[in-house]
mmCIF file of C-alpha atoms in Angstrom:
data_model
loop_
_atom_site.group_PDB
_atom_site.id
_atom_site.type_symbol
_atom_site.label_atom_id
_atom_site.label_comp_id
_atom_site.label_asym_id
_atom_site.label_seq_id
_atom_site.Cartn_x
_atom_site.Cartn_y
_atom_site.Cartn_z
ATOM 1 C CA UNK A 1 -1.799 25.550 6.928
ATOM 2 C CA UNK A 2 -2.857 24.342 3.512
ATOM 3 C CA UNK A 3 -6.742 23.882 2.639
ATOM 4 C CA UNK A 4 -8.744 22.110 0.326
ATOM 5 C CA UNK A 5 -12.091 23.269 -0.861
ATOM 6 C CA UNK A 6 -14.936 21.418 -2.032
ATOM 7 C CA UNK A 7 -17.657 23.750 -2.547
ATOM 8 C CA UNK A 8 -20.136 21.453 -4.250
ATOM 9 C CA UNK A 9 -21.623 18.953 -1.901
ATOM 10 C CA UNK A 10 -23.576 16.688 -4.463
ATOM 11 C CA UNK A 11 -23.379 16.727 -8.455
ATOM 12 C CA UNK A 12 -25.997 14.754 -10.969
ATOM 13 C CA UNK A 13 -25.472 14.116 -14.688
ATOM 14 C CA UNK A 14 -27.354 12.226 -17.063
ATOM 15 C CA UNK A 15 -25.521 9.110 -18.545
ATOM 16 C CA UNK A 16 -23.322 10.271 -21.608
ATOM 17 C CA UNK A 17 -22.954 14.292 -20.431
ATOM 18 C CA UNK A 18 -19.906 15.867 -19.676
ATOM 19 C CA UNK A 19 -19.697 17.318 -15.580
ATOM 20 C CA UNK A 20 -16.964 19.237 -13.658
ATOM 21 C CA UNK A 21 -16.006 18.895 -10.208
ATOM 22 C CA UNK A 22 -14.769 22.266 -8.445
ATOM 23 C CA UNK A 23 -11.820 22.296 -5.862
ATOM 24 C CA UNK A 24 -9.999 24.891 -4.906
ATOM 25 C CA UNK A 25 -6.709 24.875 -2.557
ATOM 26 C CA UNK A 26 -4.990 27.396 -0.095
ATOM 27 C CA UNK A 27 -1.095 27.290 0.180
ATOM 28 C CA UNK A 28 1.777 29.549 -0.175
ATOM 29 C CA UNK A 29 4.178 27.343 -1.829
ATOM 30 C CA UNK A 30 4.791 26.779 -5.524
ATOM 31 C CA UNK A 31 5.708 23.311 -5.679
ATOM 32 C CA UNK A 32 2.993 20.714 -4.531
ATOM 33 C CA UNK A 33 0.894 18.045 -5.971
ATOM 34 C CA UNK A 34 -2.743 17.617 -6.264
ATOM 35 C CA UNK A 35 -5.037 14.459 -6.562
ATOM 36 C CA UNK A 36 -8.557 13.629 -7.590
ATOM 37 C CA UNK A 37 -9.352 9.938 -5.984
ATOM 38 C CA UNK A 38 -12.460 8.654 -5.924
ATOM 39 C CA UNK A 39 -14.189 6.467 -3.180
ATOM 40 C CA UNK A 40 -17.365 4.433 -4.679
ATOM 41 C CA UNK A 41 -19.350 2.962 -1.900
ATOM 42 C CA UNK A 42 -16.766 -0.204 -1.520
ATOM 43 C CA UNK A 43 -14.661 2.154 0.405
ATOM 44 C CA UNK A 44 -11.867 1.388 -1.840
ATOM 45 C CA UNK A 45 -10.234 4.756 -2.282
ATOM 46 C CA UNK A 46 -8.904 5.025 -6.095
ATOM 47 C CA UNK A 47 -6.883 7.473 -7.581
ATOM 48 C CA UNK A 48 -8.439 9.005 -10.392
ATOM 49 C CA UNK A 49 -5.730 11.854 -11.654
ATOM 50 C CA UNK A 50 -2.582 13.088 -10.627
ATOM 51 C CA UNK A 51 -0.872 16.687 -11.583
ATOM 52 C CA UNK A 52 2.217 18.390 -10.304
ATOM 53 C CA UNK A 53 2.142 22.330 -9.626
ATOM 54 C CA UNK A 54 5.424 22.417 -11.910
ATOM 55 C CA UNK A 55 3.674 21.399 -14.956
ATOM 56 C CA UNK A 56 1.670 23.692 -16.915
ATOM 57 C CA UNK A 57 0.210 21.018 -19.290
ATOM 58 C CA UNK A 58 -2.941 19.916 -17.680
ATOM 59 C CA UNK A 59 -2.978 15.990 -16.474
ATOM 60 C CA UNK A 60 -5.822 13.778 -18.521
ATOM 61 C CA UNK A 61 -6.491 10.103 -18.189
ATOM 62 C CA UNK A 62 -8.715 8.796 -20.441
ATOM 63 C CA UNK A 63 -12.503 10.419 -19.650
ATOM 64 C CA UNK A 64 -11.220 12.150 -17.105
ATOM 65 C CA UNK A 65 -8.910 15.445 -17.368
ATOM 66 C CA UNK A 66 -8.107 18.317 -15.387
ATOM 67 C CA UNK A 67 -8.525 22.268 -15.448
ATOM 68 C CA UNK A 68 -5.241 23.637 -13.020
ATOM 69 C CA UNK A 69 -5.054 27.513 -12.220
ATOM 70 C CA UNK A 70 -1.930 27.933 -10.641
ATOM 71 C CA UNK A 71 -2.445 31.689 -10.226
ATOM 72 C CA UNK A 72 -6.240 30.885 -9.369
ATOM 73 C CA UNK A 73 -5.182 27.706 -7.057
ATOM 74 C CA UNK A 74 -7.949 25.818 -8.823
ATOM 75 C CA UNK A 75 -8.391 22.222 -9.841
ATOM 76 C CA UNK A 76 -11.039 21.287 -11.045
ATOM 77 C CA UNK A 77 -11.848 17.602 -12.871
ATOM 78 C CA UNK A 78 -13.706 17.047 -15.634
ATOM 79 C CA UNK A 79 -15.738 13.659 -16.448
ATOM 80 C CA UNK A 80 -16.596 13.388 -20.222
ATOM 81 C CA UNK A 81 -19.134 10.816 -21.548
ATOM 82 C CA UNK A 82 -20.163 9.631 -18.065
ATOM 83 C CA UNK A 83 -20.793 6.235 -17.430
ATOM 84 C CA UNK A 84 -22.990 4.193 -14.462
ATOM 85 C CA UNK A 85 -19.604 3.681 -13.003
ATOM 86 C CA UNK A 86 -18.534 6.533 -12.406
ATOM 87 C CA UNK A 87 -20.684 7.474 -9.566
ATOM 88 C CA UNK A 88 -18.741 7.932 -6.169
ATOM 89 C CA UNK A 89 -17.611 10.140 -4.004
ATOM 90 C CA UNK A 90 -14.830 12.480 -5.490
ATOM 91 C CA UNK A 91 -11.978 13.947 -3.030
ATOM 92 C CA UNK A 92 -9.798 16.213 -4.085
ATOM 93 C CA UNK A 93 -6.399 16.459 -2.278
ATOM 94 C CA UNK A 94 -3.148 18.398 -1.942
ATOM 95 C CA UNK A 95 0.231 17.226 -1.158
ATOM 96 C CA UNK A 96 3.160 19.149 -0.173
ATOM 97 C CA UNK A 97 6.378 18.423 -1.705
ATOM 98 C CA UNK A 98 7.983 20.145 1.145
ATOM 99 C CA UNK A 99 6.124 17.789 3.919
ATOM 100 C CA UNK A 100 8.960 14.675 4.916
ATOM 101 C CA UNK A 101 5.740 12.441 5.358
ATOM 102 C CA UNK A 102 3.812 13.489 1.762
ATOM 103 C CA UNK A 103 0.582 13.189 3.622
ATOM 104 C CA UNK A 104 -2.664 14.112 1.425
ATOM 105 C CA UNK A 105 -5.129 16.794 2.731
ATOM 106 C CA UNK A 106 -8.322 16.211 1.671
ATOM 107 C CA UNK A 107 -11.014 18.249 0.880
ATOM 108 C CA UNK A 108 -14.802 17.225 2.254
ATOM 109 C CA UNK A 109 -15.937 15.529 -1.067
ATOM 110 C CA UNK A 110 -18.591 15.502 -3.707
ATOM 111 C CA UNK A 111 -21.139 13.125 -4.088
ATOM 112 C CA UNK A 112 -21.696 12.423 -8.002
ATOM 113 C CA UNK A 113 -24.633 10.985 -9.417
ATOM 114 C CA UNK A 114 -24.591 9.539 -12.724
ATOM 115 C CA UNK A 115 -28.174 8.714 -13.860
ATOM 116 C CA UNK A 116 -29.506 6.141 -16.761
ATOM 117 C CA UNK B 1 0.323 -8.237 -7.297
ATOM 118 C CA UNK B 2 -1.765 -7.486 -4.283
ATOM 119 C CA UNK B 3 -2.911 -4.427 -3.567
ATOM 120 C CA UNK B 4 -3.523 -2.485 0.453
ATOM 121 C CA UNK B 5 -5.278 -5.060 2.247
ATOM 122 C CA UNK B 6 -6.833 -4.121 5.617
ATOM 123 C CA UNK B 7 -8.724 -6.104 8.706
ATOM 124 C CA UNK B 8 -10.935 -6.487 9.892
ATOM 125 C CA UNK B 9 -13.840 -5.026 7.209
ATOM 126 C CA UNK B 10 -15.818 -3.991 9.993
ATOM 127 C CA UNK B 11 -15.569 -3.949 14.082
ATOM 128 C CA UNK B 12 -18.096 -3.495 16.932
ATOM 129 C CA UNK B 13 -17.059 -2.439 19.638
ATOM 130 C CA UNK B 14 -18.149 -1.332 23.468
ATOM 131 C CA UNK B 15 -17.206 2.137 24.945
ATOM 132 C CA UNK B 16 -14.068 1.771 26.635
ATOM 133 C CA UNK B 17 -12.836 -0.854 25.199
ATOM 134 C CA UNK B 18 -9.275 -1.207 23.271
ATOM 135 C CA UNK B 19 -9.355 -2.263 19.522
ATOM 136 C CA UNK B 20 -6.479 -3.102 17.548
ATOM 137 C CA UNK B 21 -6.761 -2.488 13.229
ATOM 138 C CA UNK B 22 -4.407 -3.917 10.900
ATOM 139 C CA UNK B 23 -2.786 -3.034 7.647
ATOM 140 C CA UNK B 24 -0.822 -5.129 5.015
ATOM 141 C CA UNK B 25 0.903 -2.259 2.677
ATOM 142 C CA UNK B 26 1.971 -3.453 -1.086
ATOM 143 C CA UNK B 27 4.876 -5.621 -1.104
ATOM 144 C CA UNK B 28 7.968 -3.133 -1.675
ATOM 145 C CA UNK B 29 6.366 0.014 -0.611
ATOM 146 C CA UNK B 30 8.576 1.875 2.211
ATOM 147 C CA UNK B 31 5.452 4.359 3.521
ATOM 148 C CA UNK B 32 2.382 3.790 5.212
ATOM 149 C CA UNK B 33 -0.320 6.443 6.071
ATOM 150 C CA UNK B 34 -3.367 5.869 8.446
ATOM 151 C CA UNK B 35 -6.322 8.277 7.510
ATOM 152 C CA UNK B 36 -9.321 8.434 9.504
ATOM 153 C CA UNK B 37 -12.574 9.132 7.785
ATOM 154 C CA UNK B 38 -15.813 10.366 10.075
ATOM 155 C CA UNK B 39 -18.975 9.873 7.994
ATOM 156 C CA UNK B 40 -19.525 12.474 5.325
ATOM 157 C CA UNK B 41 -16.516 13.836 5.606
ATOM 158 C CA UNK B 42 -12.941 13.858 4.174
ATOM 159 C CA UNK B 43 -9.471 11.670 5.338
ATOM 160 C CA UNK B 44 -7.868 13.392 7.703
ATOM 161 C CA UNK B 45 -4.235 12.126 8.328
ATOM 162 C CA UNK B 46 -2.954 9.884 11.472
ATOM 163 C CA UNK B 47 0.469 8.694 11.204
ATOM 164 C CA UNK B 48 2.653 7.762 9.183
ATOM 165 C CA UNK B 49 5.941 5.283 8.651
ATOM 166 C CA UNK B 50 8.830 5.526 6.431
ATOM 167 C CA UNK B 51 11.138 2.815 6.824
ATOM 168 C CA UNK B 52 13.069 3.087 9.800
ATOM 169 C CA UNK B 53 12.583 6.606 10.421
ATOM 170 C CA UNK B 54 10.730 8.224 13.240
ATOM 171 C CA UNK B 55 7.348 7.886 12.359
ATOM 172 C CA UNK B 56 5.285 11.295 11.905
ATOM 173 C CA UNK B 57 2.593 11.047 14.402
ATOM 174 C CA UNK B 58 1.138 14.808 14.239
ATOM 175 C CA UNK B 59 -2.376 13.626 12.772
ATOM 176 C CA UNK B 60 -2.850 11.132 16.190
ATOM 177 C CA UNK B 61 -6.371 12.825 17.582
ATOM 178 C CA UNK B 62 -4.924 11.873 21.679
ATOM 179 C CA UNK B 63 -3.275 9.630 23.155
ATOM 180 C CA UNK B 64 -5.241 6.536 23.417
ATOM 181 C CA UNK B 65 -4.235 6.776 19.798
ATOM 182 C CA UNK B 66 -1.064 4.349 19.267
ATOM 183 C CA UNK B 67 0.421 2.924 15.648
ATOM 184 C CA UNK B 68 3.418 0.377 15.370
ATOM 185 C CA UNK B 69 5.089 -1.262 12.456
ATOM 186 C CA UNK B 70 7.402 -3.307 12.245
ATOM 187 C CA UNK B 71 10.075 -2.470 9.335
ATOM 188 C CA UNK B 72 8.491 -2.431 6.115
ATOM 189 C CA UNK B 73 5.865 -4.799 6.614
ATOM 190 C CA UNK B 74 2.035 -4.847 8.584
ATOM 191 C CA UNK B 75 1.781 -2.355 10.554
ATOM 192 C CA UNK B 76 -0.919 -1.831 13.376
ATOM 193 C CA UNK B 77 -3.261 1.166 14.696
ATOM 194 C CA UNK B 78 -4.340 0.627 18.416
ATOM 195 C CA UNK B 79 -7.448 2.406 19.897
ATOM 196 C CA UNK B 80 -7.546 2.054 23.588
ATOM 197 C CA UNK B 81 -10.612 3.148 26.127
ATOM 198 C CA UNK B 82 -12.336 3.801 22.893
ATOM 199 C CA UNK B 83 -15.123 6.394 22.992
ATOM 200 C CA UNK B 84 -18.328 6.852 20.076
ATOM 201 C CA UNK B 85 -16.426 9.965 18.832
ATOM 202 C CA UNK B 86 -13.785 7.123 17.701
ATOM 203 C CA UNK B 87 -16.748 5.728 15.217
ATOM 204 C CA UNK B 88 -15.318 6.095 11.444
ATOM 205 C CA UNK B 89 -13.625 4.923 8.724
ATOM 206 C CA UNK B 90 -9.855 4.237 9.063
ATOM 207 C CA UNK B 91 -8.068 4.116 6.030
ATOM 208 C CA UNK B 92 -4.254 2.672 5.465
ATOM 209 C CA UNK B 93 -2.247 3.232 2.444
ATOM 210 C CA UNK B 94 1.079 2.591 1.417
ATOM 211 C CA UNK B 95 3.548 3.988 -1.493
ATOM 212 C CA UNK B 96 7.092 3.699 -2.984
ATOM 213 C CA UNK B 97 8.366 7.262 -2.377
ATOM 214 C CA UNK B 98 11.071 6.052 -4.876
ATOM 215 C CA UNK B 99 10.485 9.325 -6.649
ATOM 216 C CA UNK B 100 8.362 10.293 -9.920
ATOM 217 C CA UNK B 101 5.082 8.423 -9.726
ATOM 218 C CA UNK B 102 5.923 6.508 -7.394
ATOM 219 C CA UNK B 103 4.824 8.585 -4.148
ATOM 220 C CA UNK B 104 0.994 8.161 -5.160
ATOM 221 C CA UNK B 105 -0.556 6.678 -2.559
ATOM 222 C CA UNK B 106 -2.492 3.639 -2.836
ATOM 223 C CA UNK B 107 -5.346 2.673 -0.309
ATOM 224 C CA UNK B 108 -6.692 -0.638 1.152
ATOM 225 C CA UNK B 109 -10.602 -0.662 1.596
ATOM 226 C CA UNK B 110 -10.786 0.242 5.017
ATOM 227 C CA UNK B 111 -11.509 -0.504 8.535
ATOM 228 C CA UNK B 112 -15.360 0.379 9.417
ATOM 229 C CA UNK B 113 -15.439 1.057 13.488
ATOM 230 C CA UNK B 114 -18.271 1.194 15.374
ATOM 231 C CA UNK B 115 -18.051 2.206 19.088
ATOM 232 C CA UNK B 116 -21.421 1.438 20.828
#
């Protein structure tokens, strides 16, 4: 069964600084996708970045871009120039291309702090 | 347009008791999910609807779990003789699945249920 692996509970950055989120995935297939949403304390769950396993280039949107290892099944996601906004929970989540139903499995979450 | 609308925001409910959640997917979309998130923690995956398939129901925790919808359109998540463990977040979202993009899901802001 896949995995998802969020080893870093809570993150903090100061306003303006760069910080990366870790997540790291188990699976034995070589096509999937994987996610970064992020849930501020509205609840509202918003996708944040998208990448598919099949691409080597790595997905960026805006601030926000991604560090994939394939070989490493990494995924980490980078904030750059962090803003008030920005803090939230962060899930990271895997999708199987192989799964009829393309449900997400989501890893436990990191709390980020972005302080003035 | 709109986006994943959910209701109600929040319920209070007794032990034992049957609740029923809603979920209004985006206009067009084929799938719905239902995620349940405990507090702290990650979504984990309920059920979900594609059209007028069989509906995937391997996420459903027992069976006073229950989810109907009707064609493409609301769909409801029924919780009967519910117990405190049932206490969470549940989340609906809905996508396309009409290939590229399009099977990113999108999320309504949730159903907060609190079993006395």
């Amino acid at each position: 069964a896949q995995t998802v692996t969020q080893s870093q509970p809570e993150m903090s950055v100061q306003e303006a600084e760069t910080v990366t989120l870790s997540c790291t995935y188990d699976t034995s297939e070589n096509n999937y996708y994987l996610f970064w949403y992020k849930q501020p304390p509205s609840r509202q769950m918003i996708l944040v970045i998208r990448q598919e396993a099949y691409k080597q280039q790595n997905a960026t949107e805006n601030r926000f871009s991604v560090n994939f290892q394939k070989a490493a099944k990494s995924f980490s996601l980078k904030i750059s120039d962090s803003q008030l906004g920005d803090t939230a929970m962060y899930f990271c989540a895997f999708m199987r291309i192989l799964d009829s139903s393309y449900k997400l499995i989501f890893g436990s979450g990191t709390r980020l702090l972005v302080r003035p | 347009g709109a986006g994943v609308s959910q209701s109600p925001s929040n319920k209070v409910t007794e032990k034992g008791k049957d609740v029923e959640l809603r979920c209004d997917p985006i206009s067009g979309h084929t799938a719905l999910y239902w995620y349940r998130q405990r507090l702290g923690q990650g979504l984990e995956f309920l059920i979900y609807f594609q059209g007028n398939s069989a509906p995937d129901k391997s996420g459903l925790p027992s069976d006073r779990f229950s989810a109907e919808r009707t064609g493409e359109s609301v769909s409801t998540l029924t919780i009967q003789r519910t117990q405190q463990e049932d206490s969470a977040v549940y989340l609906c979202a809905s996508s396309s699945l009409a290939g590229g993009n399009t099977d990113t899901q999108y999320f309504g802001p949730g159903t907060r249920l609190t079993v006395l």
